[in-house]
Amino acid sequence: MRPRRANSREKILAAAADVAREAGPGSLSLEAVASRAGVSKGGLLYNFPTKAKLMQGLVESYLSDFQKALEARAAEAGHESVLSAYIKLSADDCEQPKPSASWMFSAIAEDPDFLTPIKAFKRQLFQRLKEETDDLGSLLVCFLAIEGMRSMNLFDSDVLSEEERALLVASLLKIAG
Amino acid sequence: MRPRRANSREKILAAAADVAREAGPGSLSLEAVASRAGVSKGGLLYNFPTKAKLMQGLVESYLSDFQKALEARAAEAGHESVLSAYIKLSADDCEQPKPSASWMFSAIAEDPDFLTPIKAFKRQLFQRLKEETDDLGSLLVCFLAIEGMRSMNLFDSDVLSEEERALLVASLLKIAG
DNA sequence: TTGACAAGACCGTCCAGCCGGTACAGTAAG
DNA sequence: CTTACTGTACCGGCTGGACGGTCTTGTCAA
């Protein structure tokens, strides 16, 4: 089970995300990823027998990281709601000027179904948020606005300035109550 | 200047969007588009000398269609603001169960820079909306929420029900004033 | 020695772009 | 009217290259 030198799996996953971000989602080839990860193509295929498995791994690690981060935020003192935690987490995620999830585009190009777990996750999150509030209208606005913020970051759209994003987050937190 | 039988250019553009939507953004090959458009590969290459030019054409026609639709909405009686027009237009766009712009993913895979005109367009639109209101916070929330709605439609995420989307739109229109 | 794992040459497939051809409309000289 | 010529619109086979995935060989820790 244990890799010989280090944890190749995670190195490969990180390398894949890097390649997609820096060389563009269309340039995510197995060779590029292997090279970036300091691993041979054979080594990569040993860990991920197929490109599809690699994509799947990307999605799974993304989701588990997100879940962990959200849980951590929600458990922090001073958060009156999961929605607030989600807003703040997303705000921080979107601080990074570089989109960290360009690999999603590669995954979609490979097969749109790779996003199914992400959709399911979002549905589940939305459900959880719905149970928390009785003002569905406000929740919808907040939830979609966060979605919009995340999508802008994903597409690397620098439409909003730093101050505008801060104001947006403040407004959302106010709406969230 | 005039095409002999019909307007191949538009047929090809429509075919490309169809292929991306139905076969997936990763399957947008020139042959597939040509076949779908009822045109040979050579004919396609005659109209769009390069795949890049095809993508560019897709972006341009998308943008000009959008601009036209927005202008039409804004000119309609009963619209007190461009923001309201934008909200309603986006709501209608997202009515369609099938995302009409999957080709964007193909374009990104080809080269992320293809989206530059779209980003510029959005910046311009946001600027215009800013000049229209004095409540920047509300505008930000609305603008981003619409962005979120559009992105959900693009990713074909059926997280929201019909009623929820209607409620969202109503809430946004209320915020927009 | 052995077996878990890595290396990279290799193969089949797919696709963008090229190129030589075809069909036809217009024009204009004979 | 006819023949010859020109430019436009389109066709489809070909090829060179890239990429995913396999296979054989190498290597190192136990």
Short mmCIF file of C-alpha atoms (C1' of nucleotides) in Angstrom, two decimals:
data_model
loop_
_atom_site.label_atom_id
_atom_site.label_comp_id
_atom_site.label_asym_id
_atom_site.label_seq_id
_atom_site.Cartn_x
_atom_site.Cartn_y
_atom_site.Cartn_z
CA MET A 1 0.00 0.00 0.00
CA ARG A 2 2.73 2.40 1.01
CA PRO A 3 4.63 4.08 -1.79
CA ARG A 4 8.35 3.73 -1.77
CA ARG A 5 9.63 7.28 -1.69
CA ALA A 6 6.70 9.50 -0.91
CA ASN A 7 2.99 9.72 -1.44
CA SER A 8 2.90 9.66 -5.21
CA ARG A 9 -0.86 9.78 -5.34
CA GLU A 10 -1.16 13.19 -3.79
CA LYS A 11 1.81 14.53 -5.66
CA ILE A 12 0.16 13.45 -8.90
CA LEU A 13 -3.16 14.99 -7.97
CA ALA A 14 -1.47 18.27 -7.11
CA ALA A 15 0.56 18.14 -10.30
CA ALA A 16 -2.57 17.60 -12.37
CA ALA A 17 -4.21 20.65 -10.82
CA ASP A 18 -1.07 22.68 -11.45
CA VAL A 19 -0.83 21.64 -15.07
CA ALA A 20 -4.47 22.45 -15.72
CA ARG A 21 -4.08 25.85 -14.09
CA GLU A 22 -0.83 26.84 -15.73
CA ALA A 23 -0.86 25.18 -19.12
CA GLY A 24 -4.61 25.35 -19.57
CA PRO A 25 -7.27 22.68 -19.11
CA GLY A 26 -6.78 21.45 -22.65
CA SER A 27 -3.15 20.62 -22.01
CA LEU A 28 -3.79 18.19 -19.23
CA SER A 29 -2.15 15.11 -20.73
CA LEU A 30 -0.90 12.15 -18.76
CA GLU A 31 2.66 12.84 -19.82
CA ALA A 32 2.47 16.45 -18.70
CA VAL A 33 1.09 15.42 -15.33
CA ALA A 34 3.66 12.68 -14.87
CA SER A 35 6.48 15.01 -15.75
CA ARG A 36 5.20 17.68 -13.43
CA ALA A 37 4.83 15.21 -10.60
CA GLY A 38 8.37 13.94 -11.06
CA VAL A 39 7.06 10.54 -11.99
CA SER A 40 7.18 8.48 -15.13
CA LYS A 41 4.17 7.80 -17.24
CA GLY A 42 4.23 4.20 -16.11
CA GLY A 43 4.30 5.35 -12.52
CA LEU A 44 1.31 7.54 -13.06
CA LEU A 45 -0.63 4.76 -14.74
CA TYR A 46 0.27 2.54 -11.82
CA ASN A 47 -1.48 4.91 -9.41
CA PHE A 48 -4.28 5.87 -11.79
CA PRO A 49 -4.84 3.11 -14.35
CA THR A 50 -6.79 5.47 -16.53
CA LYS A 51 -7.20 9.15 -17.19
CA ALA A 52 -10.77 8.78 -16.01
CA LYS A 53 -9.55 7.45 -12.66
CA LEU A 54 -7.29 10.44 -12.35
CA MET A 55 -10.19 12.81 -12.93
CA GLN A 56 -12.25 10.90 -10.43
CA GLY A 57 -9.44 11.20 -7.91
CA LEU A 58 -9.30 14.93 -8.52
CA VAL A 59 -13.02 15.28 -7.87
CA GLU A 60 -12.91 13.13 -4.75
CA SER A 61 -9.99 14.91 -3.20
CA TYR A 62 -11.54 18.28 -4.02
CA LEU A 63 -14.78 17.29 -2.38
CA SER A 64 -13.23 15.82 0.73
CA ASP A 65 -11.00 18.88 1.17
CA PHE A 66 -13.99 21.14 0.80
CA GLN A 67 -16.05 19.16 3.23
CA LYS A 68 -13.27 19.20 5.78
CA ALA A 69 -12.74 22.93 5.41
CA LEU A 70 -16.46 23.63 5.75
CA GLU A 71 -16.79 21.45 8.81
CA ALA A 72 -13.83 23.17 10.40
CA ARG A 73 -15.32 26.60 9.73
CA ALA A 74 -18.74 25.59 10.98
CA ALA A 75 -17.22 24.26 14.20
CA GLU A 76 -15.36 27.50 14.85
CA ALA A 77 -16.72 29.76 17.53
CA GLY A 78 -18.59 32.82 16.37
CA HIS A 79 -20.44 31.15 13.52
CA GLU A 80 -24.10 31.32 14.02
CA SER A 81 -24.89 29.34 10.91
CA VAL A 82 -23.47 26.97 8.33
CA LEU A 83 -24.38 29.53 5.69
CA SER A 84 -22.07 32.10 7.26
CA ALA A 85 -19.32 29.53 7.36
CA TYR A 86 -19.90 28.73 3.71
CA ILE A 87 -19.83 32.40 2.76
CA LYS A 88 -16.57 33.02 4.59
CA LEU A 89 -14.97 29.89 3.27
CA SER A 90 -15.90 30.80 -0.28
CA ALA A 91 -14.67 34.34 0.21
CA ASP A 92 -11.31 33.01 1.29
CA ASP A 93 -11.21 30.51 -1.57
CA CYS A 94 -11.80 33.34 -4.00
CA GLU A 95 -9.01 35.43 -2.49
CA GLN A 96 -6.50 33.45 -4.50
CA PRO A 97 -6.02 35.26 -7.79
CA LYS A 98 -5.45 31.98 -9.58
CA PRO A 99 -8.36 29.59 -9.96
CA SER A 100 -7.45 26.36 -8.21
CA ALA A 101 -9.94 24.16 -9.98
CA SER A 102 -9.29 24.58 -13.69
CA TRP A 103 -8.98 20.83 -13.81
CA MET A 104 -12.78 20.81 -13.72
CA PHE A 105 -12.79 21.94 -17.33
CA SER A 106 -10.55 19.05 -18.27
CA ALA A 107 -12.88 16.72 -16.45
CA ILE A 108 -15.90 18.10 -18.27
CA ALA A 109 -14.15 17.75 -21.61
CA GLU A 110 -13.32 14.16 -20.73
CA ASP A 111 -16.85 13.38 -19.61
CA PRO A 112 -19.45 15.72 -18.12
CA ASP A 113 -20.54 12.95 -15.76
CA PHE A 114 -17.43 13.46 -13.70
CA LEU A 115 -19.16 16.43 -12.12
CA THR A 116 -22.05 14.34 -10.86
CA PRO A 117 -20.56 13.93 -7.38
CA ILE A 118 -20.02 17.67 -7.19
CA LYS A 119 -23.62 18.35 -8.13
CA ALA A 120 -24.78 15.85 -5.53
CA PHE A 121 -22.60 17.50 -2.95
CA LYS A 122 -24.06 20.90 -3.73
CA ARG A 123 -27.60 19.61 -3.56
CA GLN A 124 -26.82 18.11 -0.19
CA LEU A 125 -25.26 21.33 1.04
CA PHE A 126 -28.24 23.33 -0.16
CA GLN A 127 -30.57 20.95 1.62
CA ARG A 128 -28.64 21.41 4.82
CA LEU A 129 -28.83 25.17 4.48
CA LYS A 130 -32.55 25.03 3.84
CA GLU A 131 -33.10 23.18 7.09
CA GLU A 132 -31.25 25.88 8.92
CA THR A 133 -33.37 28.85 7.89
CA ASP A 134 -36.98 29.76 7.37
CA ASP A 135 -36.25 32.53 4.86
CA LEU A 136 -35.85 30.59 1.66
CA GLY A 137 -35.69 33.70 -0.51
CA SER A 138 -32.67 35.09 1.30
CA LEU A 139 -30.98 31.73 1.32
CA LEU A 140 -31.45 31.41 -2.43
CA VAL A 141 -29.96 34.81 -3.06
CA CYS A 142 -26.97 34.08 -0.85
CA PHE A 143 -26.39 30.60 -2.16
CA LEU A 144 -26.53 31.66 -5.79
CA ALA A 145 -24.40 34.73 -5.19
CA ILE A 146 -21.71 32.54 -3.66
CA GLU A 147 -22.05 30.24 -6.63
CA GLY A 148 -21.56 33.25 -8.86
CA MET A 149 -18.49 34.32 -6.97
CA ARG A 150 -17.00 30.86 -7.20
CA SER A 151 -17.75 30.62 -10.90
CA MET A 152 -16.15 33.99 -11.57
CA ASN A 153 -13.05 32.79 -9.78
CA LEU A 154 -13.11 29.54 -11.71
CA PHE A 155 -13.33 31.36 -15.01
CA ASP A 156 -10.62 33.73 -13.85
CA SER A 157 -12.89 36.72 -14.42
CA ASP A 158 -11.50 39.78 -12.72
CA VAL A 159 -14.73 41.73 -13.04
CA LEU A 160 -14.93 42.63 -9.36
CA SER A 161 -12.33 44.67 -7.51
CA GLU A 162 -10.99 43.72 -4.12
CA GLU A 163 -13.26 46.23 -2.37
CA GLU A 164 -16.29 45.14 -4.33
CA ARG A 165 -15.78 41.55 -3.31
CA ALA A 166 -15.39 42.60 0.31
CA LEU A 167 -18.60 44.61 0.09
CA LEU A 168 -20.35 41.67 -1.52
CA VAL A 169 -19.30 39.33 1.28
CA ALA A 170 -20.40 41.84 3.88
CA SER A 171 -23.77 42.21 2.19
CA LEU A 172 -24.20 38.47 2.02
CA LEU A 173 -23.35 37.99 5.67
CA LYS A 174 -25.87 40.68 6.50
CA ILE A 175 -28.56 38.95 4.47
CA ALA A 176 -27.64 35.61 6.00
CA GLY A 177 -28.20 37.17 9.40
CA MET B 1 -20.13 37.36 -50.73
CA ARG B 2 -23.46 35.58 -50.88
CA PRO B 3 -23.42 31.87 -50.21
CA ARG B 4 -24.87 29.78 -52.97
CA ARG B 5 -27.40 27.56 -51.28
CA ALA B 6 -27.89 28.88 -47.78
CA ASN B 7 -25.99 30.52 -44.99
CA SER B 8 -23.48 27.81 -44.13
CA ARG B 9 -21.75 29.94 -41.53
CA GLU B 10 -24.73 30.10 -39.24
CA LYS B 11 -25.63 26.49 -39.84
CA ILE B 12 -22.12 25.52 -38.80
CA LEU B 13 -22.20 27.70 -35.70
CA ALA B 14 -25.51 26.17 -34.64
CA ALA B 15 -24.23 22.69 -35.38
CA ALA B 16 -21.15 23.28 -33.25
CA ALA B 17 -23.29 24.36 -30.30
CA ASP B 18 -25.50 21.31 -30.80
CA VAL B 19 -22.60 18.90 -30.91
CA ALA B 20 -21.03 20.37 -27.79
CA ARG B 21 -24.34 20.13 -25.96
CA GLU B 22 -25.31 16.66 -27.05
CA ALA B 23 -22.06 14.79 -27.50
CA GLY B 24 -20.19 16.68 -24.80
CA PRO B 25 -17.71 19.52 -25.05
CA GLY B 26 -14.84 17.08 -25.46
CA SER B 27 -16.34 15.63 -28.61
CA LEU B 28 -16.45 18.85 -30.54
CA SER B 29 -14.34 17.80 -33.53
CA LEU B 30 -14.40 19.47 -36.90
CA GLU B 31 -15.72 16.32 -38.54
CA ALA B 32 -18.57 16.05 -36.06
CA VAL B 33 -19.52 19.67 -36.61
CA ALA B 34 -19.30 19.38 -40.38
CA SER B 35 -21.40 16.24 -40.41
CA ARG B 36 -23.98 17.80 -38.13
CA ALA B 37 -24.16 20.92 -40.27
CA GLY B 38 -24.64 18.86 -43.43
CA VAL B 39 -21.38 20.13 -44.78
CA SER B 40 -18.11 18.47 -45.61
CA LYS B 41 -14.98 19.02 -43.62
CA GLY B 42 -13.52 20.98 -46.47
CA GLY B 43 -16.60 23.17 -46.55
CA LEU B 44 -16.29 23.83 -42.87
CA LEU B 45 -12.63 24.74 -43.23
CA TYR B 46 -13.61 27.04 -46.04
CA ASN B 47 -15.86 29.05 -43.74
CA PHE B 48 -13.65 28.73 -40.65
CA PRO B 49 -10.03 28.19 -41.71
CA THR B 50 -9.15 27.01 -38.23
CA LYS B 51 -10.77 25.49 -35.20
CA ALA B 52 -9.76 28.61 -33.32
CA LYS B 53 -11.69 30.74 -35.80
CA LEU B 54 -14.73 28.58 -35.23
CA MET B 55 -14.50 29.11 -31.49
CA GLN B 56 -14.07 32.80 -32.03
CA GLY B 57 -17.14 32.82 -34.22
CA LEU B 58 -19.09 31.03 -31.52
CA VAL B 59 -18.08 33.62 -28.95
CA GLU B 60 -18.90 36.53 -31.23
CA SER B 61 -22.29 35.28 -32.23
CA TYR B 62 -23.11 34.46 -28.60
CA LEU B 63 -22.15 37.94 -27.51
CA SER B 64 -24.01 39.75 -30.26
CA ASP B 65 -27.13 37.67 -29.63
CA PHE B 66 -26.95 38.43 -25.95
CA GLN B 67 -26.44 42.11 -26.52
CA LYS B 68 -29.38 42.25 -28.88
CA ALA B 69 -31.64 40.38 -26.47
CA LEU B 70 -30.63 42.60 -23.57
CA GLU B 71 -31.21 45.77 -25.57
CA ALA B 72 -34.60 44.51 -26.65
CA ARG B 73 -35.58 43.74 -23.05
CA ALA B 74 -34.30 47.06 -21.78
CA ALA B 75 -36.29 48.90 -24.42
CA GLU B 76 -39.51 47.14 -23.48
CA ALA B 77 -42.05 49.13 -21.56
CA GLY B 78 -42.32 48.38 -17.86
CA HIS B 79 -38.63 47.97 -17.22
CA GLU B 80 -37.44 50.50 -14.75
CA SER B 81 -33.82 49.42 -14.97
CA VAL B 82 -31.29 47.54 -17.06
CA LEU B 83 -30.69 45.33 -14.05
CA SER B 84 -34.30 44.17 -14.09
CA ALA B 85 -34.02 43.46 -17.78
CA TYR B 86 -30.86 41.47 -17.17
CA ILE B 87 -32.48 39.49 -14.39
CA LYS B 88 -35.52 38.61 -16.50
CA LEU B 89 -33.44 37.77 -19.53
CA SER B 90 -31.23 35.48 -17.49
CA ALA B 91 -34.24 33.88 -15.88
CA ASP B 92 -35.63 33.07 -19.30
CA ASP B 93 -32.26 31.80 -20.54
CA CYS B 94 -32.11 29.45 -17.60
CA GLU B 95 -35.60 28.14 -18.27
CA GLN B 96 -34.18 25.86 -20.92
CA PRO B 97 -33.33 22.58 -19.24
CA LYS B 98 -30.40 22.07 -21.59
CA PRO B 99 -27.43 24.40 -21.30
CA SER B 100 -27.04 26.20 -24.60
CA ALA B 101 -23.43 27.22 -24.15
CA SER B 102 -21.52 24.00 -23.50
CA TRP B 103 -19.31 25.00 -26.35
CA MET B 104 -17.66 27.37 -23.86
CA PHE B 105 -15.97 24.41 -22.28
CA SER B 106 -14.59 23.37 -25.63
CA ALA B 107 -13.34 26.89 -26.16
CA ILE B 108 -11.64 26.92 -22.77
CA ALA B 109 -10.01 23.60 -23.49
CA GLU B 110 -8.78 24.97 -26.79
CA ASP B 111 -7.48 28.16 -25.25
CA PRO B 112 -8.76 30.00 -22.16
CA ASP B 113 -8.14 33.32 -23.90
CA PHE B 114 -11.19 32.74 -26.06
CA LEU B 115 -13.25 33.88 -23.11
CA THR B 116 -11.55 37.26 -22.96
CA PRO B 117 -14.27 39.01 -25.00
CA ILE B 118 -16.90 37.54 -22.70
CA LYS B 119 -15.10 38.81 -19.63
CA ALA B 120 -14.81 42.23 -21.21
CA PHE B 121 -18.48 42.20 -22.02
CA LYS B 122 -19.35 41.35 -18.45
CA ARG B 123 -17.13 44.06 -17.08
CA GLN B 124 -18.81 46.53 -19.37
CA LEU B 125 -22.26 45.36 -18.35
CA PHE B 126 -21.36 45.60 -14.68
CA GLN B 127 -20.07 49.11 -15.21
CA ARG B 128 -23.31 50.09 -16.87
CA LEU B 129 -25.29 48.66 -13.97
CA LYS B 130 -23.14 50.49 -11.47
CA GLU B 131 -23.93 53.80 -13.10
CA GLU B 132 -27.60 53.06 -12.80
CA THR B 133 -27.80 52.58 -9.04
CA ASP B 134 -26.43 54.06 -5.86
CA ASP B 135 -26.73 50.87 -3.84
CA LEU B 136 -23.61 49.01 -4.81
CA GLY B 137 -24.13 46.31 -2.21
CA SER B 138 -27.50 45.26 -3.61
CA LEU B 139 -26.22 45.42 -7.15
CA LEU B 140 -23.32 43.13 -6.27
CA VAL B 141 -25.63 40.60 -4.67
CA CYS B 142 -27.98 40.63 -7.67
CA PHE B 143 -25.25 40.54 -10.27
CA LEU B 144 -23.42 37.67 -8.64
CA ALA B 145 -26.62 35.75 -7.97
CA ILE B 146 -27.47 35.97 -11.67
CA GLU B 147 -23.97 34.85 -12.45
CA GLY B 148 -24.52 31.91 -10.14
CA MET B 149 -27.80 31.03 -11.81
CA ARG B 150 -26.19 31.16 -15.24
CA SER B 151 -23.28 29.05 -14.12
CA MET B 152 -25.57 26.43 -12.63
CA ASN B 153 -27.41 26.26 -15.92
CA LEU B 154 -24.13 26.03 -17.80
CA PHE B 155 -22.94 23.16 -15.63
CA ASP B 156 -26.35 21.54 -15.98
CA SER B 157 -26.79 21.46 -12.21
CA ASP B 158 -30.37 20.79 -11.28
CA VAL B 159 -29.90 21.84 -7.68
CA LEU B 160 -32.81 24.27 -7.71
CA SER B 161 -36.40 23.33 -8.35
CA GLU B 162 -38.67 25.29 -10.64
CA GLU B 163 -40.34 27.03 -7.72
CA GLU B 164 -37.06 27.84 -6.08
CA ARG B 165 -35.77 29.51 -9.20
CA ALA B 166 -38.98 31.50 -9.49
CA LEU B 167 -38.63 32.59 -5.88
CA LEU B 168 -35.03 33.52 -6.47
CA VAL B 169 -35.93 35.69 -9.44
CA ALA B 170 -38.70 37.35 -7.49
CA SER B 171 -36.32 38.06 -4.61
CA LEU B 172 -33.74 39.49 -6.97
CA LEU B 173 -36.27 41.76 -8.66
CA LYS B 174 -37.33 42.94 -5.24
CA ILE B 175 -33.75 43.72 -4.25
CA ALA B 176 -33.15 45.40 -7.59
CA GLY B 177 -36.12 47.64 -6.82
"C1'" DT C 1 15.67 -13.61 -4.39
"C1'" DT C 2 11.52 -11.74 -4.89
"C1'" DG C 3 7.93 -8.85 -5.68
"C1'" DA C 4 6.12 -4.23 -5.46
"C1'" DC C 5 6.62 -0.55 -8.07
"C1'" DA C 6 8.76 2.72 -11.61
"C1'" DA C 7 10.56 3.67 -16.33
"C1'" DG C 8 9.81 4.82 -21.07
"C1'" DA C 9 9.55 2.74 -25.67
"C1'" DC C 10 5.77 1.43 -28.35
"C1'" DC C 11 1.14 0.93 -30.61
"C1'" DG C 12 -3.43 2.12 -32.12
"C1'" DT C 13 -6.54 5.82 -32.50
"C1'" DC C 14 -8.11 10.23 -33.32
"C1'" DC C 15 -8.05 14.68 -35.20
"C1'" DA C 16 -6.64 19.34 -37.23
"C1'" DG C 17 -5.22 21.17 -41.16
"C1'" DC C 18 -3.81 20.63 -46.09
"C1'" DC C 19 -4.57 19.88 -50.84
"C1'" DG C 20 -6.08 18.48 -55.24
"C1'" DG C 21 -10.45 18.11 -57.12
"C1'" DT C 22 -15.63 19.35 -58.55
"C1'" DA C 23 -19.59 22.18 -59.64
"C1'" DC C 24 -21.45 26.23 -60.85
"C1'" DA C 25 -22.28 31.36 -61.65
"C1'" DG C 26 -20.83 35.25 -64.05
"C1'" DT C 27 -18.49 37.48 -67.89
"C1'" DA C 28 -16.85 38.41 -72.18
"C1'" DA C 29 -14.93 37.67 -76.56
"C1'" DG C 30 -15.94 35.40 -81.11
"C1'" DC D 1 -25.47 31.19 -78.87
"C1'" DT D 2 -21.12 29.27 -77.63
"C1'" DT D 3 -16.72 28.70 -75.84
"C1'" DA D 4 -13.19 29.92 -72.79
"C1'" DC D 5 -11.87 31.86 -68.53
"C1'" DT D 6 -12.30 33.37 -63.58
"C1'" DG D 7 -13.62 33.27 -58.93
"C1'" DT D 8 -16.58 31.26 -55.39
"C1'" DA D 9 -18.34 27.53 -52.68
"C1'" DC D 10 -17.67 23.11 -51.34
"C1'" DC D 11 -15.86 18.16 -51.18
"C1'" DG D 12 -13.23 14.30 -49.04
"C1'" DG D 13 -8.92 11.61 -48.81
"C1'" DC D 14 -4.47 12.11 -46.65
"C1'" DT D 15 -0.88 12.88 -43.27
"C1'" DG D 16 1.72 14.18 -39.51
"C1'" DG D 17 1.52 14.64 -34.84
"C1'" DA D 18 -0.35 14.09 -30.23
"C1'" DC D 19 -2.30 11.35 -26.83
"C1'" DG D 20 -4.08 7.36 -24.01
"C1'" DG D 21 -3.00 3.03 -22.67
"C1'" DT D 22 0.04 -1.41 -22.83
"C1'" DC D 23 4.15 -4.02 -22.28
"C1'" DT D 24 8.69 -5.21 -21.34
"C1'" DT D 25 12.47 -4.25 -18.70
"C1'" DG D 26 14.77 -2.24 -14.77
"C1'" DT D 27 15.37 -1.28 -9.72
"C1'" DC D 28 15.32 -1.29 -4.88
"C1'" DA D 29 13.78 -2.62 -0.21
"C1'" DA D 30 12.93 -6.38 2.66
#
